Short mmCIF file of C-alpha atoms in Angstrom, two decimals:
data_model
loop_
_atom_site.label_atom_id
_atom_site.label_comp_id
_atom_site.label_asym_id
_atom_site.label_seq_id
_atom_site.Cartn_x
_atom_site.Cartn_y
_atom_site.Cartn_z
CA MET A 1 -43.88 15.60 -1.30
CA THR A 2 -46.37 13.38 -2.88
CA ASP A 3 -47.34 12.32 -6.56
CA LYS A 4 -50.81 12.15 -5.42
CA PRO A 5 -52.54 14.80 -7.75
CA ARG A 6 -54.26 18.26 -5.87
CA ILE A 7 -57.99 17.92 -4.90
CA GLY A 8 -60.41 20.36 -5.34
CA PHE A 9 -64.00 19.77 -3.84
CA ILE A 10 -66.96 21.75 -4.04
CA GLY A 11 -70.01 20.36 -1.98
CA LEU A 12 -69.20 19.50 1.99
CA GLY A 13 -72.03 18.67 3.02
CA LEU A 14 -73.63 15.47 4.21
CA MET A 15 -71.19 13.33 1.96
CA GLY A 16 -68.95 16.01 1.01
CA GLY A 17 -67.53 16.18 4.41
CA PRO A 18 -66.51 12.96 5.10
CA PHE A 19 -65.27 12.42 1.48
CA THR A 20 -62.72 15.14 2.26
CA THR A 21 -61.85 13.93 5.42
CA ARG A 22 -60.90 10.81 4.05
CA LEU A 23 -59.05 11.95 0.90
CA VAL A 24 -57.11 14.29 3.56
CA GLU A 25 -56.05 11.09 5.82
CA SER A 26 -55.24 9.53 2.82
CA GLY A 27 -52.57 11.94 2.00
CA TYR A 28 -54.11 14.22 -0.72
CA THR A 29 -54.09 18.12 -0.44
CA VAL A 30 -57.62 19.14 -0.71
CA THR A 31 -58.96 22.58 -1.31
CA GLY A 32 -62.68 23.06 -0.55
CA TYR A 33 -65.34 25.43 -0.76
CA ASP A 34 -69.41 25.18 0.02
CA LEU A 35 -71.59 28.03 0.00
CA ASP A 36 -72.10 27.41 3.71
CA VAL A 37 -68.95 29.17 5.28
CA GLU A 38 -69.87 26.65 8.60
CA LYS A 39 -69.38 23.52 6.49
CA VAL A 40 -65.89 25.03 4.98
CA ALA A 41 -64.69 26.17 8.66
CA ARG A 42 -65.69 22.41 9.69
CA ALA A 43 -63.82 21.13 6.79
CA ALA A 44 -60.48 23.30 7.58
CA GLU A 45 -60.47 21.79 10.91
CA GLN A 46 -59.66 18.26 8.97
CA GLY A 47 -57.23 19.84 7.06
CA VAL A 48 -59.21 20.74 4.11
CA ALA A 49 -57.39 24.35 2.58
CA PRO A 50 -60.79 26.85 2.33
CA ALA A 51 -61.07 28.43 -0.83
CA ASP A 52 -63.40 31.71 -1.78
CA SER A 53 -65.11 30.24 -4.63
CA CYS A 54 -65.75 27.51 -7.08
CA ARG A 55 -63.56 28.69 -9.29
CA ASP A 56 -60.51 29.08 -6.86
CA VAL A 57 -60.81 25.34 -6.30
CA ALA A 58 -60.49 24.71 -9.60
CA GLU A 59 -57.40 26.79 -9.93
CA ALA A 60 -55.28 24.92 -7.11
CA SER A 61 -56.63 21.71 -8.05
CA ASP A 62 -55.71 18.94 -10.86
CA ILE A 63 -58.90 17.07 -10.15
CA VAL A 64 -62.36 19.06 -9.33
CA VAL A 65 -64.65 16.81 -7.48
CA ALA A 66 -68.30 17.80 -6.89
CA CYS A 67 -70.69 16.64 -5.05
CA VAL A 68 -73.84 19.08 -4.74
CA THR A 69 -77.85 18.56 -4.52
CA SER A 70 -78.91 18.86 -8.06
CA THR A 71 -78.17 19.42 -11.41
CA ASP A 72 -78.94 23.09 -11.42
CA CYS A 73 -76.62 23.30 -8.30
CA LEU A 74 -73.62 21.49 -10.65
CA ARG A 75 -74.59 23.84 -13.42
CA ASN A 76 -73.90 26.75 -11.29
CA ALA A 77 -70.40 25.76 -9.73
CA VAL A 78 -69.18 24.70 -12.95
CA PHE A 79 -70.62 27.81 -15.51
CA GLY A 80 -72.17 30.29 -12.98
CA ALA A 81 -69.67 33.93 -12.87
CA THR A 82 -66.99 32.39 -10.06
CA GLY A 83 -67.51 28.88 -11.13
CA VAL A 84 -65.06 26.14 -12.37
CA ALA A 85 -65.05 27.19 -15.81
CA ALA A 86 -64.26 30.51 -15.18
CA ALA A 87 -60.98 29.57 -13.97
CA GLY A 88 -59.76 29.25 -17.87
CA ALA A 89 -58.02 26.59 -20.07
CA ALA A 90 -57.50 23.54 -18.07
CA THR A 91 -56.51 21.09 -20.47
CA GLY A 92 -55.58 17.79 -18.80
CA LYS A 93 -57.74 18.47 -15.80
CA ILE A 94 -60.74 16.68 -15.05
CA LEU A 95 -64.16 17.04 -13.48
CA VAL A 96 -65.67 14.54 -11.38
CA ASP A 97 -69.07 14.62 -10.45
CA HIS A 98 -70.24 12.69 -7.21
CA SER A 99 -73.71 14.23 -7.76
CA THR A 100 -76.53 12.52 -8.64
CA THR A 101 -78.02 14.84 -11.78
CA ILE A 102 -79.71 14.51 -14.82
CA VAL A 103 -78.12 12.43 -17.51
CA ASP A 104 -78.91 14.56 -20.49
CA ASP A 105 -77.84 17.74 -18.77
CA THR A 106 -74.80 15.89 -17.69
CA LYS A 107 -73.67 14.99 -21.45
CA ASP A 108 -74.16 18.65 -22.09
CA MET A 109 -72.47 20.06 -19.44
CA ALA A 110 -69.39 17.60 -20.08
CA GLU A 111 -69.35 18.76 -23.91
CA ARG A 112 -69.80 22.43 -22.62
CA LEU A 113 -66.98 22.70 -20.12
CA ARG A 114 -64.49 20.14 -22.35
CA ARG A 115 -65.01 23.37 -25.44
CA GLU A 116 -64.75 25.85 -23.43
CA THR A 117 -61.57 24.68 -21.00
CA GLY A 118 -60.51 21.67 -22.50
CA MET A 119 -61.10 19.84 -19.48
CA GLY A 120 -62.20 16.27 -19.04
CA TRP A 121 -65.71 15.21 -17.10
CA VAL A 122 -66.38 12.17 -15.00
CA ASP A 123 -69.71 11.55 -14.04
CA ALA A 124 -69.36 9.39 -10.99
CA PRO A 125 -72.41 9.04 -9.18
CA VAL A 126 -72.10 7.28 -5.55
CA SER A 127 -74.26 4.77 -3.21
CA GLY A 128 -73.23 3.87 0.47
CA GLY A 129 -73.72 7.09 2.43
CA PRO A 130 -71.79 9.32 4.25
CA GLY A 131 -69.98 6.29 6.62
CA ALA A 132 -68.77 4.69 3.44
CA ALA A 133 -67.59 8.33 1.92
CA GLY A 134 -65.30 8.42 5.60
CA SER A 135 -64.23 4.57 5.28
CA GLY A 136 -63.48 4.59 1.59
CA THR A 137 -65.77 1.95 0.95
CA LEU A 138 -68.22 3.58 -1.46
CA ALA A 139 -70.03 1.99 -4.91
CA ILE A 140 -69.23 4.45 -7.82
CA MET A 141 -70.70 4.29 -11.12
CA ALA A 142 -68.64 6.18 -13.69
CA GLY A 143 -69.56 7.73 -16.96
CA GLY A 144 -66.08 9.00 -19.30
CA ALA A 145 -63.77 8.38 -21.76
CA GLN A 146 -61.78 5.57 -21.22
CA ALA A 147 -58.45 8.43 -20.70
CA ASP A 148 -60.37 10.49 -18.01
CA ILE A 149 -61.35 7.04 -16.37
CA ASP A 150 -58.09 6.11 -16.00
CA ALA A 151 -56.52 9.31 -14.92
CA VAL A 152 -58.87 9.34 -11.89
CA GLY A 153 -58.41 5.61 -11.05
CA ALA A 154 -56.18 5.66 -8.26
CA LEU A 155 -58.34 8.67 -6.53
CA MET A 156 -61.31 6.61 -7.20
CA THR A 157 -59.68 3.40 -5.86
CA ASP A 158 -58.56 5.19 -2.62
CA VAL A 159 -62.34 6.51 -1.66
CA SER A 160 -64.36 3.58 -2.55
CA SER A 161 -64.36 -0.68 -2.59
CA SER A 162 -66.31 -0.42 -5.88
CA PHE A 163 -65.37 1.14 -8.84
CA THR A 164 -67.21 0.52 -12.25
CA HIS A 165 -66.72 2.36 -15.79
CA PHE A 166 -70.31 1.76 -17.58
CA GLY A 167 -69.51 3.66 -20.90
CA PRO A 168 -69.17 6.85 -21.84
CA VAL A 169 -70.26 10.83 -20.45
CA GLY A 170 -74.02 10.30 -18.64
CA ALA A 171 -73.71 6.05 -18.18
CA GLY A 172 -72.51 6.58 -14.55
CA GLN A 173 -76.02 8.92 -14.13
CA VAL A 174 -78.15 5.84 -15.66
CA ALA A 175 -76.74 3.50 -13.47
CA LYS A 176 -77.55 5.50 -10.31
CA MET A 177 -80.67 5.62 -11.17
CA VAL A 178 -80.97 1.39 -11.56
CA ASN A 179 -79.38 1.89 -7.86
CA GLN A 180 -82.01 4.38 -6.93
CA ILE A 181 -84.59 2.02 -8.01
CA LEU A 182 -83.18 -0.44 -5.63
CA VAL A 183 -82.42 1.29 -2.80
CA LEU A 184 -85.46 3.92 -2.88
CA ASN A 185 -88.04 1.45 -2.88
CA ASN A 186 -86.03 -0.53 -0.43
CA TYR A 187 -86.89 2.40 2.13
CA ALA A 188 -90.91 1.81 1.60
CA VAL A 189 -90.61 -2.01 1.53
CA LEU A 190 -88.74 -2.12 5.09
CA ALA A 191 -91.48 0.21 6.10
CA GLU A 192 -94.25 -1.50 5.57
CA ALA A 193 -92.28 -4.81 6.47
CA LEU A 194 -91.63 -3.52 10.31
CA ALA A 195 -95.39 -2.04 10.72
CA LEU A 196 -96.64 -5.58 9.95
CA ALA A 197 -94.15 -7.09 12.02
CA GLU A 198 -95.04 -4.75 15.06
CA ALA A 199 -99.07 -5.27 14.71
CA GLY A 200 -98.04 -9.09 14.73
CA GLY A 201 -96.69 -8.59 18.27
CA ILE A 202 -93.27 -10.47 17.14
CA ASP A 203 -90.00 -9.01 18.43
CA ALA A 204 -88.79 -7.19 14.93
CA ALA A 205 -85.43 -6.26 16.30
CA LYS A 206 -84.81 -10.17 15.53
CA ILE A 207 -85.79 -9.74 11.87
CA PRO A 208 -82.60 -8.69 10.09
CA GLN A 209 -80.46 -11.56 11.80
CA ALA A 210 -83.22 -14.09 11.37
CA LEU A 211 -83.29 -12.98 7.51
CA ALA A 212 -79.65 -12.24 6.81
CA ALA A 213 -78.77 -16.12 4.79
CA GLY A 214 -81.99 -16.02 2.81
CA HIS A 215 -83.40 -14.30 -0.31
CA ALA A 216 -84.81 -11.36 1.97
CA GLY A 217 -81.08 -10.47 3.38
CA SER A 218 -79.25 -7.34 2.32
CA ASN A 219 -77.25 -4.13 3.61
CA MET A 220 -80.44 -2.07 4.14
CA LEU A 221 -82.34 -4.65 5.80
CA GLN A 222 -79.00 -4.72 7.71
CA SER A 223 -78.29 -1.25 8.31
CA MET A 224 -82.33 1.07 7.46
CA PHE A 225 -84.11 -1.78 9.51
CA PRO A 226 -82.68 -1.32 12.85
CA ARG A 227 -82.93 2.47 12.37
CA MET A 228 -86.58 2.58 11.52
CA ILE A 229 -87.27 0.17 14.93
CA ALA A 230 -85.49 2.37 17.18
CA ARG A 231 -87.20 5.61 15.00
CA ASP A 232 -83.89 6.93 14.36
CA PHE A 233 -84.46 9.42 11.87
CA GLU A 234 -81.06 11.67 11.78
CA PRO A 235 -80.41 12.32 8.39
CA ALA A 236 -77.59 10.03 6.40
CA GLY A 237 -79.63 11.46 3.38
CA TYR A 238 -82.28 13.33 3.11
CA ALA A 239 -86.29 12.64 2.22
CA ARG A 240 -86.17 15.81 -0.23
CA GLN A 241 -83.26 14.61 -2.03
CA ILE A 242 -84.97 10.78 -2.36
CA LEU A 243 -88.05 12.49 -3.53
CA LYS A 244 -86.11 14.69 -6.10
CA ASP A 245 -84.09 11.34 -7.31
CA LEU A 246 -87.63 9.30 -7.92
CA ASP A 247 -88.98 12.67 -9.57
CA MET A 248 -85.46 12.42 -11.93
CA LEU A 249 -85.92 8.71 -12.59
CA HIS A 250 -89.58 9.10 -13.44
CA ASP A 251 -88.71 11.37 -15.87
CA LEU A 252 -85.36 9.74 -17.61
CA ALA A 253 -87.73 6.61 -17.87
CA LYS A 254 -90.39 8.42 -19.54
CA GLN A 255 -87.90 9.17 -21.47
CA MET A 256 -86.81 5.76 -22.49
CA THR A 257 -90.69 4.37 -22.23
CA VAL A 258 -89.57 2.22 -19.46
CA PRO A 259 -92.42 1.72 -16.96
CA THR A 260 -91.93 1.96 -13.03
CA PRO A 261 -94.92 1.49 -11.57
CA MET A 262 -93.10 0.65 -7.99
CA SER A 263 -90.77 3.59 -7.81
CA SER A 264 -93.70 5.95 -8.92
CA GLN A 265 -95.80 4.59 -5.68
CA THR A 266 -92.50 5.26 -3.94
CA ALA A 267 -92.68 8.64 -5.09
CA THR A 268 -95.82 8.88 -3.86
CA LEU A 269 -95.13 8.21 -0.52
CA PHE A 270 -91.79 10.40 -0.49
CA ARG A 271 -94.31 13.20 -1.32
CA ILE A 272 -96.38 12.97 0.90
CA LEU A 273 -93.56 12.53 3.41
CA ASN A 274 -92.19 15.75 2.46
CA ALA A 275 -95.33 17.76 2.52
CA LYS A 276 -95.75 16.99 5.75
CA GLY A 277 -92.65 18.20 6.52
CA HIS A 278 -90.24 15.99 6.78
CA GLY A 279 -88.42 16.61 3.90
CA GLU A 280 -84.91 17.12 6.05
CA LEU A 281 -85.39 13.52 7.58
CA ASP A 282 -83.82 10.38 6.63
CA GLY A 283 -85.25 8.26 4.03
CA THR A 284 -86.09 5.90 7.11
CA ALA A 285 -88.76 8.56 8.30
CA VAL A 286 -91.42 7.30 5.44
CA LEU A 287 -92.12 4.70 8.19
CA LYS A 288 -94.22 7.53 9.77
CA LEU A 289 -96.75 6.74 6.80
CA PHE A 290 -96.89 3.61 8.46
CA ASP A 291 -96.68 3.99 11.67
CA SER A 292 -100.01 3.86 13.94
CA ARG A 293 -98.34 5.73 16.67
CA ASP A 294 -97.42 8.51 14.64
CA THR A 295 -99.58 11.45 14.10
CA VAL A 296 -97.72 13.46 11.96
#
């Protein structure tokens, strides 16, 4: 027997797959759902109980976790005909949203879910990628009522190395946009730096170690720069999702009258990359726009 809460997981893709594996390995009973039946089957092989709908996930769980690709996908998962809310009264249960979603929509959905079902809401977007999801070393930025944060605290500790409560519902999504400014612009900066290093004839592979102790040292330099050197564009996250987040960031910053010139330029680069048909590649593929050897 276990005193751990039953976990329901909606979205079993690049992040959700390793996420649920981590939860099962940590001793949680996990029920999962995804629109893609192949992803459900793969999760089942790792010990996740398959569900036929988001409603079924909610009925089988104490905490429902969502990790989907957009605000619209989340809204449908929660309020669609067979969504979480369709399970009915759920006072004491909590929805944890690991997706990156629009701040105002997040607030509205949280209020509606509590009003219709009594269910709590914690917006808890993540940073770190699939590897960190699988190893339990994600950085999680959270927004929600203190009681809800306390209720999911042990779960969040099991899947992250950093779990920070920033304020009420929506605050986690604002913090995620700050994270995205720092991370997504870095893709373009690393690509520009690599293009210069290679054009200058130096051994670019030495750059991460050489700069590690200086101000330029960063996790992105250590993890993404070698992938760019190897032209390894296998997705740990999709270029199309990066563009979605940059557009979301632009809208939020405009609403707050905060100028974001660097992020706007990075968005232009990723818009071009996506227009060239590379939306399913990793963000490291932005190098293609700087690479004289790349004609596509």
